[in-house]
Amino acid sequence: MKKDNIVLDKSFRFAIRIIRLYQHLKDTKKEFVLSKQMLRSGTSVGANVREGNNAESKADFIHKMGVAQKEADETLYWLELLNATDYLTIAEFESIYQDANELLKLIRSIILTAKSNR
């Protein structure tokens, strides 16, 4: 029986939210530049988490999770810019920003645990 992997699940669901937000911004706000950056970094989080899940070593795992952490933090930056330039409503921003921040904290915690268990 396969054990649940919370960070894989959360990062996948987060990528879906990012894709839907990108579609909304592109279609209704006609915003293409910032939202594309957000799309790239936001979907990259889960891809790197998945790569880390298949790491060849503990060091490789920590590296891949480190990349996922950077991508999550970059996504926060793009969300902050989209909010500051009024492309997102307060409700849209707060909802997805909270998810991104929780994901970032989870990934940081995983990295710290992996480093201490080396």
mmCIF file of C-alpha atoms in Angstrom:
data_model
loop_
_atom_site.group_PDB
_atom_site.id
_atom_site.type_symbol
_atom_site.label_atom_id
_atom_site.label_comp_id
_atom_site.label_asym_id
_atom_site.label_seq_id
_atom_site.Cartn_x
_atom_site.Cartn_y
_atom_site.Cartn_z
ATOM 1 C CA MET A 1 0.000 0.000 0.000
ATOM 2 C CA LYS A 2 1.389 3.403 -0.986
ATOM 3 C CA LYS A 3 1.920 5.937 1.774
ATOM 4 C CA ASP A 4 0.355 9.384 1.312
ATOM 5 C CA ASN A 5 2.808 12.089 0.346
ATOM 6 C CA ILE A 6 1.415 15.397 1.556
ATOM 7 C CA VAL A 7 3.935 17.614 -0.222
ATOM 8 C CA LEU A 8 3.351 15.839 -3.557
ATOM 9 C CA ASP A 9 -0.407 16.207 -3.174
ATOM 10 C CA LYS A 10 -0.268 19.846 -2.043
ATOM 11 C CA SER A 11 2.173 20.883 -4.767
ATOM 12 C CA PHE A 12 0.037 19.195 -7.452
ATOM 13 C CA ARG A 13 -3.166 20.864 -6.227
ATOM 14 C CA PHE A 14 -1.288 24.174 -6.016
ATOM 15 C CA ALA A 15 -0.141 23.809 -9.647
ATOM 16 C CA ILE A 16 -3.756 23.310 -10.702
ATOM 17 C CA ARG A 17 -4.758 26.510 -8.889
ATOM 18 C CA ILE A 18 -1.886 28.385 -10.538
ATOM 19 C CA ILE A 19 -2.911 27.149 -13.999
ATOM 20 C CA ARG A 20 -6.503 28.240 -13.413
ATOM 21 C CA LEU A 21 -5.388 31.639 -12.116
ATOM 22 C CA TYR A 22 -3.155 32.065 -15.155
ATOM 23 C CA GLN A 23 -6.082 31.259 -17.463
ATOM 24 C CA HIS A 24 -8.253 33.782 -15.615
ATOM 25 C CA LEU A 25 -5.631 36.533 -15.798
ATOM 26 C CA LYS A 26 -4.956 35.858 -19.471
ATOM 27 C CA ASP A 27 -8.598 35.665 -20.518
ATOM 28 C CA THR A 28 -10.266 38.334 -18.362
ATOM 29 C CA LYS A 29 -7.493 40.774 -17.461
ATOM 30 C CA LYS A 30 -5.437 40.375 -20.655
ATOM 31 C CA GLU A 31 -2.305 40.093 -18.506
ATOM 32 C CA PHE A 32 0.344 37.932 -20.162
ATOM 33 C CA VAL A 33 3.801 38.713 -18.763
ATOM 34 C CA LEU A 34 3.599 38.507 -14.960
ATOM 35 C CA SER A 35 1.063 35.699 -15.083
ATOM 36 C CA LYS A 36 3.301 33.616 -17.374
ATOM 37 C CA GLN A 37 6.173 33.981 -14.903
ATOM 38 C CA MET A 38 3.818 32.941 -12.088
ATOM 39 C CA LEU A 39 2.680 29.955 -14.173
ATOM 40 C CA ARG A 40 6.245 28.779 -14.757
ATOM 41 C CA SER A 41 7.423 29.054 -11.166
ATOM 42 C CA GLY A 42 4.137 27.860 -9.652
ATOM 43 C CA THR A 43 4.005 24.658 -11.695
ATOM 44 C CA SER A 44 7.740 24.083 -11.280
ATOM 45 C CA VAL A 45 7.308 23.609 -7.522
ATOM 46 C CA GLY A 46 5.473 20.319 -7.938
ATOM 47 C CA ALA A 47 7.760 19.131 -10.735
ATOM 48 C CA ASN A 48 10.796 19.576 -8.501
ATOM 49 C CA VAL A 49 9.074 17.943 -5.535
ATOM 50 C CA ARG A 50 8.320 14.953 -7.763
ATOM 51 C CA GLU A 51 11.945 14.851 -8.933
ATOM 52 C CA GLY A 52 13.049 14.964 -5.304
ATOM 53 C CA ASN A 53 10.732 12.072 -4.542
ATOM 54 C CA ASN A 54 12.750 10.019 -7.050
ATOM 55 C CA ALA A 55 16.143 11.299 -5.944
ATOM 56 C CA GLU A 56 19.224 9.148 -6.298
ATOM 57 C CA SER A 57 20.642 10.155 -2.932
ATOM 58 C CA LYS A 58 19.888 12.211 0.162
ATOM 59 C CA ALA A 59 21.989 15.064 -1.275
ATOM 60 C CA ASP A 60 20.040 14.906 -4.545
ATOM 61 C CA PHE A 61 16.763 14.954 -2.587
ATOM 62 C CA ILE A 62 17.850 18.026 -0.612
ATOM 63 C CA HIS A 63 18.963 19.762 -3.814
ATOM 64 C CA LYS A 64 15.670 19.100 -5.637
ATOM 65 C CA MET A 65 13.641 20.231 -2.649
ATOM 66 C CA GLY A 66 15.840 23.336 -2.478
ATOM 67 C CA VAL A 67 14.919 24.141 -6.074
ATOM 68 C CA ALA A 68 11.236 23.599 -5.220
ATOM 69 C CA GLN A 69 11.661 26.005 -2.282
ATOM 70 C CA LYS A 70 13.139 28.677 -4.547
ATOM 71 C CA GLU A 71 10.331 28.247 -7.072
ATOM 72 C CA ALA A 72 7.700 28.535 -4.336
ATOM 73 C CA ASP A 73 9.306 31.734 -3.068
ATOM 74 C CA GLU A 74 9.489 33.121 -6.610
ATOM 75 C CA THR A 75 5.795 32.364 -7.042
ATOM 76 C CA LEU A 76 5.070 34.408 -3.918
ATOM 77 C CA TYR A 77 6.925 37.312 -5.536
ATOM 78 C CA TRP A 78 4.826 37.164 -8.734
ATOM 79 C CA LEU A 79 1.630 36.921 -6.702
ATOM 80 C CA GLU A 80 2.686 39.985 -4.682
ATOM 81 C CA LEU A 81 3.358 41.912 -7.908
ATOM 82 C CA LEU A 82 0.022 40.880 -9.417
ATOM 83 C CA ASN A 83 -1.685 42.015 -6.230
ATOM 84 C CA ALA A 84 0.211 45.314 -6.024
ATOM 85 C CA THR A 85 -0.746 46.126 -9.617
ATOM 86 C CA ASP A 86 -4.429 45.342 -9.045
ATOM 87 C CA TYR A 87 -4.619 42.277 -11.296
ATOM 88 C CA LEU A 88 -5.818 40.213 -8.310
ATOM 89 C CA THR A 89 -8.614 40.997 -5.923
ATOM 90 C CA ILE A 90 -7.787 40.867 -2.212
ATOM 91 C CA ALA A 91 -9.746 37.601 -1.882
ATOM 92 C CA GLU A 92 -7.976 35.991 -4.857
ATOM 93 C CA PHE A 93 -4.588 37.094 -3.578
ATOM 94 C CA GLU A 94 -5.067 36.055 0.045
ATOM 95 C CA SER A 95 -6.399 32.623 -0.853
ATOM 96 C CA ILE A 96 -3.637 31.558 -3.237
ATOM 97 C CA TYR A 97 -0.907 33.403 -1.327
ATOM 98 C CA GLN A 98 -1.781 31.451 1.805
ATOM 99 C CA ASP A 99 -1.534 28.174 -0.125
ATOM 100 C CA ALA A 100 1.826 29.177 -1.597
ATOM 101 C CA ASN A 101 3.173 30.230 1.791
ATOM 102 C CA GLU A 102 2.036 26.980 3.444
ATOM 103 C CA LEU A 103 3.689 24.990 0.671
ATOM 104 C CA LEU A 104 6.913 26.977 1.083
ATOM 105 C CA LYS A 105 6.942 26.349 4.844
ATOM 106 C CA LEU A 106 6.298 22.636 4.326
ATOM 107 C CA ILE A 107 9.160 22.344 1.839
ATOM 108 C CA ARG A 108 11.521 24.270 4.168
ATOM 109 C CA SER A 109 10.608 21.934 7.005
ATOM 110 C CA ILE A 110 11.281 18.877 4.829
ATOM 111 C CA ILE A 111 14.690 20.249 3.845
ATOM 112 C CA LEU A 112 15.647 20.968 7.464
ATOM 113 C CA THR A 113 14.555 17.485 8.534
ATOM 114 C CA ALA A 114 16.452 15.850 5.685
ATOM 115 C CA LYS A 115 19.596 17.837 6.521
ATOM 116 C CA SER A 116 19.416 16.895 10.197
ATOM 117 C CA ASN A 117 18.942 13.191 9.305
ATOM 118 C CA ARG A 118 22.010 13.072 7.059
#
